[in-house]
PDB file of C-alpha atoms in Angstrom:
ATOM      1  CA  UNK C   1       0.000   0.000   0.000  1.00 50.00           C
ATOM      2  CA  UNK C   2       1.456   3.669  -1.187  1.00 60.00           C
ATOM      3  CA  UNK C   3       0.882   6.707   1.297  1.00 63.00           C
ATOM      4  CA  UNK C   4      -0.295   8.481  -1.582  1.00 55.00           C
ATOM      5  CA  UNK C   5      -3.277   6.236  -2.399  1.00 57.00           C
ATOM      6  CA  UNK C   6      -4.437   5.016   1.001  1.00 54.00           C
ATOM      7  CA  UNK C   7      -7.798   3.632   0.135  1.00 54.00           C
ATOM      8  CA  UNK C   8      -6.645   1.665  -2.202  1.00 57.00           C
ATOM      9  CA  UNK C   9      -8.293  -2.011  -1.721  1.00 55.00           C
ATOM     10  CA  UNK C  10     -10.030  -0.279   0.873  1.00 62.00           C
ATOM     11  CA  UNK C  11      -7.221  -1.646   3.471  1.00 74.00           C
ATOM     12  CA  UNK C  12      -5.970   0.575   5.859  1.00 90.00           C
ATOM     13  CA  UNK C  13      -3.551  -0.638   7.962  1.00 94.00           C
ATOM     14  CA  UNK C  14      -2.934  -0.796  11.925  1.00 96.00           C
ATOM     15  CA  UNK C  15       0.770   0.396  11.939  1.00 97.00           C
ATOM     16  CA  UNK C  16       3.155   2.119   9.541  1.00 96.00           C
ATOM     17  CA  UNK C  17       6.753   3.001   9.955  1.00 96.00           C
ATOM     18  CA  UNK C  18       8.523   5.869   8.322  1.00 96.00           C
ATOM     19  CA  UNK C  19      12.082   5.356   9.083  1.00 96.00           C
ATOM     20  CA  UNK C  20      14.222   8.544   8.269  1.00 92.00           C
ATOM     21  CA  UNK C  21      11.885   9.853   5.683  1.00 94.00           C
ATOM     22  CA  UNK C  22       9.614  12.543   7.344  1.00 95.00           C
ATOM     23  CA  UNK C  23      13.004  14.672   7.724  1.00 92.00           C
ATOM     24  CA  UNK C  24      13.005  14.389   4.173  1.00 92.00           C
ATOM     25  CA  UNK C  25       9.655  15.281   2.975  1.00 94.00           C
ATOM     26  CA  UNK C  26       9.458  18.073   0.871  1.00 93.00           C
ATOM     27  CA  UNK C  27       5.839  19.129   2.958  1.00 95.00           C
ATOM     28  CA  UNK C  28       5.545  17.763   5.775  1.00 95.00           C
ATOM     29  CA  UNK C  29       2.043  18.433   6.664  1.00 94.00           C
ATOM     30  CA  UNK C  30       0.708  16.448   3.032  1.00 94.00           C
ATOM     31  CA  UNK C  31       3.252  13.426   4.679  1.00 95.00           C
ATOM     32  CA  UNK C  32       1.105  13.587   7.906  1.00 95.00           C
ATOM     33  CA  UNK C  33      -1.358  13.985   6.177  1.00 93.00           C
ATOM     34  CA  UNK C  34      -1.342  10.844   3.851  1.00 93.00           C
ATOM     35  CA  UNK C  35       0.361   8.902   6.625  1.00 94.00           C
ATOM     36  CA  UNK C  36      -3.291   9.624   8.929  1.00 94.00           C
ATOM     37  CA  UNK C  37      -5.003   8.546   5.776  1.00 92.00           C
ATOM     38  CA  UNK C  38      -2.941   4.981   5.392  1.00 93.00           C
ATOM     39  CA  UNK C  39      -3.833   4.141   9.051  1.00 95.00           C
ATOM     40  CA  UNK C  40      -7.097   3.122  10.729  1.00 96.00           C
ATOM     41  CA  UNK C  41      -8.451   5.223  13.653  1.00 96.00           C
ATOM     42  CA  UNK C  42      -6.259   4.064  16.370  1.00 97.00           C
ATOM     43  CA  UNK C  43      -3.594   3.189  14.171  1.00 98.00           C
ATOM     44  CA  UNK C  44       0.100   3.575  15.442  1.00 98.00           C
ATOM     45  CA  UNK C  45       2.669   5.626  13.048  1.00 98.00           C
ATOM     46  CA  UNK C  46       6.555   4.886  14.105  1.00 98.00           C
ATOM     47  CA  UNK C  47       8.639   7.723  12.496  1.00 98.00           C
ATOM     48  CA  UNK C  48      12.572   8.411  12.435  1.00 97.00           C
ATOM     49  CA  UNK C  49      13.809  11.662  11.873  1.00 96.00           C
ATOM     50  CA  UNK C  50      17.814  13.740  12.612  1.00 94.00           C
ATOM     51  CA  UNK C  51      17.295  15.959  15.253  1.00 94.00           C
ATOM     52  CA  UNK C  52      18.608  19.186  15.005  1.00 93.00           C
ATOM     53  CA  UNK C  53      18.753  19.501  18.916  1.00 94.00           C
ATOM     54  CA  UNK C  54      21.004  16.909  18.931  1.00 95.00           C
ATOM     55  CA  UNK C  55      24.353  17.985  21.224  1.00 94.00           C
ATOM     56  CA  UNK C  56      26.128  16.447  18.489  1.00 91.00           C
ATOM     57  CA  UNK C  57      24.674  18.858  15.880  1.00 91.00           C
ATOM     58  CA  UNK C  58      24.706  21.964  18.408  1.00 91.00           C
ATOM     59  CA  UNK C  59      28.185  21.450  18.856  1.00 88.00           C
ATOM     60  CA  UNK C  60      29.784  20.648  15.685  1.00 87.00           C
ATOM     61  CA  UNK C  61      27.148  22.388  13.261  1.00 85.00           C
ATOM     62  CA  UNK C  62      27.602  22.025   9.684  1.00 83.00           C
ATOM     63  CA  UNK C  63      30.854  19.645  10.007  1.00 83.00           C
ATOM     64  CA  UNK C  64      28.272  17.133  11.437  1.00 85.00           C
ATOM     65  CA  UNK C  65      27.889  13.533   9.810  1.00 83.00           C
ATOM     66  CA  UNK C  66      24.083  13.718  10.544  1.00 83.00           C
ATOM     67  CA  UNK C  67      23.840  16.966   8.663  1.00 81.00           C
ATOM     68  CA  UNK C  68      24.172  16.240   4.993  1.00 75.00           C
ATOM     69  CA  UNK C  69      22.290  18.395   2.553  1.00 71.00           C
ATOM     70  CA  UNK C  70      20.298  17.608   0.688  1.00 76.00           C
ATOM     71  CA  UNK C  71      19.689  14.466   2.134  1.00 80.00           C
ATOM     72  CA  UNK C  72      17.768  15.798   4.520  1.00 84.00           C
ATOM     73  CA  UNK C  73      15.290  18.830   3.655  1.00 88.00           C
ATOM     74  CA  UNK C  74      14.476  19.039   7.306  1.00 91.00           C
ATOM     75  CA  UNK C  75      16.195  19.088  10.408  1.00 92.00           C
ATOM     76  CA  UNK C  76      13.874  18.811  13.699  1.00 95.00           C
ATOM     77  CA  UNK C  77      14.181  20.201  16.579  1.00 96.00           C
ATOM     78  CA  UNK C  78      12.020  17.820  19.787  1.00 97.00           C
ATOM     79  CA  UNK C  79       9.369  20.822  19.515  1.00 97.00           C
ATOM     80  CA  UNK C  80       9.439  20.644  15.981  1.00 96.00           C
ATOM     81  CA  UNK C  81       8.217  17.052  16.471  1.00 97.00           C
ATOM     82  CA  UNK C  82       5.930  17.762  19.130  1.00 97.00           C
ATOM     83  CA  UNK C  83       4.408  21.118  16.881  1.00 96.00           C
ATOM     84  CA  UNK C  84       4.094  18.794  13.683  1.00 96.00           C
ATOM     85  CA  UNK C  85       2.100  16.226  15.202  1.00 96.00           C
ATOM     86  CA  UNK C  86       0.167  18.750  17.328  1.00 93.00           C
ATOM     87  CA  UNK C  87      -2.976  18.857  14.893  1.00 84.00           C
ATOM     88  CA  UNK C  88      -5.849  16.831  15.436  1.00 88.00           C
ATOM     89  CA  UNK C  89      -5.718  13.723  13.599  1.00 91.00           C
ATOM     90  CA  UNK C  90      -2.467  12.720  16.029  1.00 97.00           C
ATOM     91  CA  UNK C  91      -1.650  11.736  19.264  1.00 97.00           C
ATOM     92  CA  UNK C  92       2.012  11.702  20.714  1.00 98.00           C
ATOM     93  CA  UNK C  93       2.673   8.328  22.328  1.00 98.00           C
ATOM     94  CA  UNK C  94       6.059   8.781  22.788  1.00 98.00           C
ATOM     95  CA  UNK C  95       9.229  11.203  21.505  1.00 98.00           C
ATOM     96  CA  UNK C  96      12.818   9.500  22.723  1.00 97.00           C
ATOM     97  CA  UNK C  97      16.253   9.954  21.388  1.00 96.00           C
ATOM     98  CA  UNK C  98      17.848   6.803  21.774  1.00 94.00           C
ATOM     99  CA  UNK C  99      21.088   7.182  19.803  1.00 88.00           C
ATOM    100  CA  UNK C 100      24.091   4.991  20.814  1.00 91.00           C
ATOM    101  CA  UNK C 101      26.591   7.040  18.896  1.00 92.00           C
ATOM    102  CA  UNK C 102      26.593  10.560  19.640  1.00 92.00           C
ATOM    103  CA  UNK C 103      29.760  10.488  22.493  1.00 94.00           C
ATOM    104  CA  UNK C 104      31.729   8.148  19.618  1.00 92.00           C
ATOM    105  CA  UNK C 105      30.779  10.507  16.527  1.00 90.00           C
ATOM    106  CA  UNK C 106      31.540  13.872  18.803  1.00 91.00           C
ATOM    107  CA  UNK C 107      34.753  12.122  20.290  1.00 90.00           C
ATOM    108  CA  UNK C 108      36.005  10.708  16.525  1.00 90.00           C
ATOM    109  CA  UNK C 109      35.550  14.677  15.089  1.00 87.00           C
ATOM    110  CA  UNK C 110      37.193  16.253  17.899  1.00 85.00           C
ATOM    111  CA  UNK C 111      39.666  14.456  18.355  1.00 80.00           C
ATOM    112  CA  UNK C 112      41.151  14.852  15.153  1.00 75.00           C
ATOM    113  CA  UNK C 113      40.813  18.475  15.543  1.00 68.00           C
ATOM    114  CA  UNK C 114      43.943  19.632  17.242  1.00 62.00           C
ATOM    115  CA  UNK C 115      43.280  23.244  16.794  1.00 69.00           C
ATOM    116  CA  UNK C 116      44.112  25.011  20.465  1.00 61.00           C
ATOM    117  CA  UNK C 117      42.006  27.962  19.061  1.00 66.00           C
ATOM    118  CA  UNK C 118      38.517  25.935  18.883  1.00 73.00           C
ATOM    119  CA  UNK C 119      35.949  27.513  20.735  1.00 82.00           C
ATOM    120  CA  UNK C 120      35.848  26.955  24.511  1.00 86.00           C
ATOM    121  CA  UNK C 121      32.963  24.294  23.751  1.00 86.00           C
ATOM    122  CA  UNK C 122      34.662  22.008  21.984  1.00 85.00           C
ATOM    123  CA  UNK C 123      38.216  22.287  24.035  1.00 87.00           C
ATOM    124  CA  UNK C 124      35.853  21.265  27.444  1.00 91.00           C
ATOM    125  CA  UNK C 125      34.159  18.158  25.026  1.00 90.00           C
ATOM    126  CA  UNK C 126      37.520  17.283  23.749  1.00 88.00           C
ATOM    127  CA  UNK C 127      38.945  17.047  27.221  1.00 91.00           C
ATOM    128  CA  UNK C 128      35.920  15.826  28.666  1.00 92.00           C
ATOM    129  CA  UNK C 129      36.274  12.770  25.705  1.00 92.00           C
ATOM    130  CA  UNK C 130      39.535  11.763  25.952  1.00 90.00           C
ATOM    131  CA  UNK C 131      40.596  12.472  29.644  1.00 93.00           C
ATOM    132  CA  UNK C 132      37.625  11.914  32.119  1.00 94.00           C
ATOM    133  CA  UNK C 133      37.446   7.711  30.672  1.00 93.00           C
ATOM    134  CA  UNK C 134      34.180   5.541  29.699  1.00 95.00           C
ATOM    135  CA  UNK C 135      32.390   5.831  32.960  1.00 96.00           C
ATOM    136  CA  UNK C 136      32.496   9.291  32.013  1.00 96.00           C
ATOM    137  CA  UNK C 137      31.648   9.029  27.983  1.00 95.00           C
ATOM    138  CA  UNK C 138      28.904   6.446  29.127  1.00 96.00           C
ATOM    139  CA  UNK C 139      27.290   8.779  31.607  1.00 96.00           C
ATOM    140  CA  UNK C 140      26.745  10.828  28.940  1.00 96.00           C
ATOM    141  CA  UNK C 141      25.984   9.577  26.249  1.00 96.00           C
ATOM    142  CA  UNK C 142      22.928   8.277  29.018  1.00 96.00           C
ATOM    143  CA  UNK C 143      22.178  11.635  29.393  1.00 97.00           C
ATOM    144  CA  UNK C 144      21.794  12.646  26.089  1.00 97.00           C
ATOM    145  CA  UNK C 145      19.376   9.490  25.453  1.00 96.00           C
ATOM    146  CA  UNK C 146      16.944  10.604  28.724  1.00 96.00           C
ATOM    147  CA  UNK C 147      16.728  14.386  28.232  1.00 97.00           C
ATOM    148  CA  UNK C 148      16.397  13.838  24.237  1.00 97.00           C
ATOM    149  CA  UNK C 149      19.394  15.501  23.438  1.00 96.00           C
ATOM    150  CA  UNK C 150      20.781  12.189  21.280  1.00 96.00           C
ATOM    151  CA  UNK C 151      20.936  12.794  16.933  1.00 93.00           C
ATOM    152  CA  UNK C 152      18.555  10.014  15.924  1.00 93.00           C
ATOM    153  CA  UNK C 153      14.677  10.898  17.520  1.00 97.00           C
ATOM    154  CA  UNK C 154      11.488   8.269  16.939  1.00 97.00           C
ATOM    155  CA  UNK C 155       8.135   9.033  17.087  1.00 98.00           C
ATOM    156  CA  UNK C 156       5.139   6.994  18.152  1.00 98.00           C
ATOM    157  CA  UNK C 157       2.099   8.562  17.621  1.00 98.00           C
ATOM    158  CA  UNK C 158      -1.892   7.420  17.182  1.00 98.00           C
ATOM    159  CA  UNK C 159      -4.028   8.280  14.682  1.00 97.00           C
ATOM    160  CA  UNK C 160      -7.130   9.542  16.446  1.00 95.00           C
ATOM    161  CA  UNK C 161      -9.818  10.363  13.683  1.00 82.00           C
TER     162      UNK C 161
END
């Protein structure tokens, strides 16, 4: 079944997944839209999207692996999430960030910047990285995953009408 002919059969389906392709959808509200119209009332939609809100992508901006135009035509922010499905034909289950990777990624791109002249951000994550050990590296990455500060967010929301 295609998004962009729902009815067809007259099926409708319980659950559909969009893994990393909300992020980019040219318009996102007709990709809400048609994803509400694939799904029963009650049905569950599991989306994957970048977000921007990441620490990994607040700290190392446009020399970010996640960020690479024009793969992606959107980059979400958690509220960006939250405002998209705010309408009435959704209901927010769940928003998480459960990345695995972000310490690694930020850890792999710092340190193989050895400029002394970085900004003051990047100096304390570079230190923080190499010198405090993997208690320390673990602890946050475990942060990053419970406040939903982690690059990769999911989505689990419920069709309501």
């Amino acid at each position: 079944m295609k998004w962009s002919d729902p009815k067809q059969g007259g099926v409708r389906a319980d659950f559909a997944t969009a893994f990393d392709s909300f992020d980019r959808a040219a318009r996102p509200a007709e990709f809400l839209e048609r994803a509400a119209g694939a799904l029963r009332p009650g049905g569950l939609l599991f989306l994957t999207a970048t977000s921007g809100t990441s620490l990994e992508i607040q700290l190392l901006g446009t020399q970010s692996p996640s960020v690479v135009p024009p793969d992606r035509i959107n980059l979400y922010s958690i509220e960006g999430l939250r405002s998209a499905l705010a309408e009435p034909s959704w209901e927010i289950c769940e928003i998480s960030t459960p990345g695995l990777l972000d310490v690694q990624l930020l850890q792999e791109h710092l340190g193989a910047t050895s400029d002394p002249n970085s900004n003051a951000e990047a100096r304390f994550f570079k230190y923080l990285l190499e010198e405090r050990g993997p208690e320390c590296r673990q602890s946050l990455q475990e942060f990053l995953q419970i406040h939903r500060f982690s690059s990769h967010a999911r989505v689990l929301a419920r069709r309501l009408k």
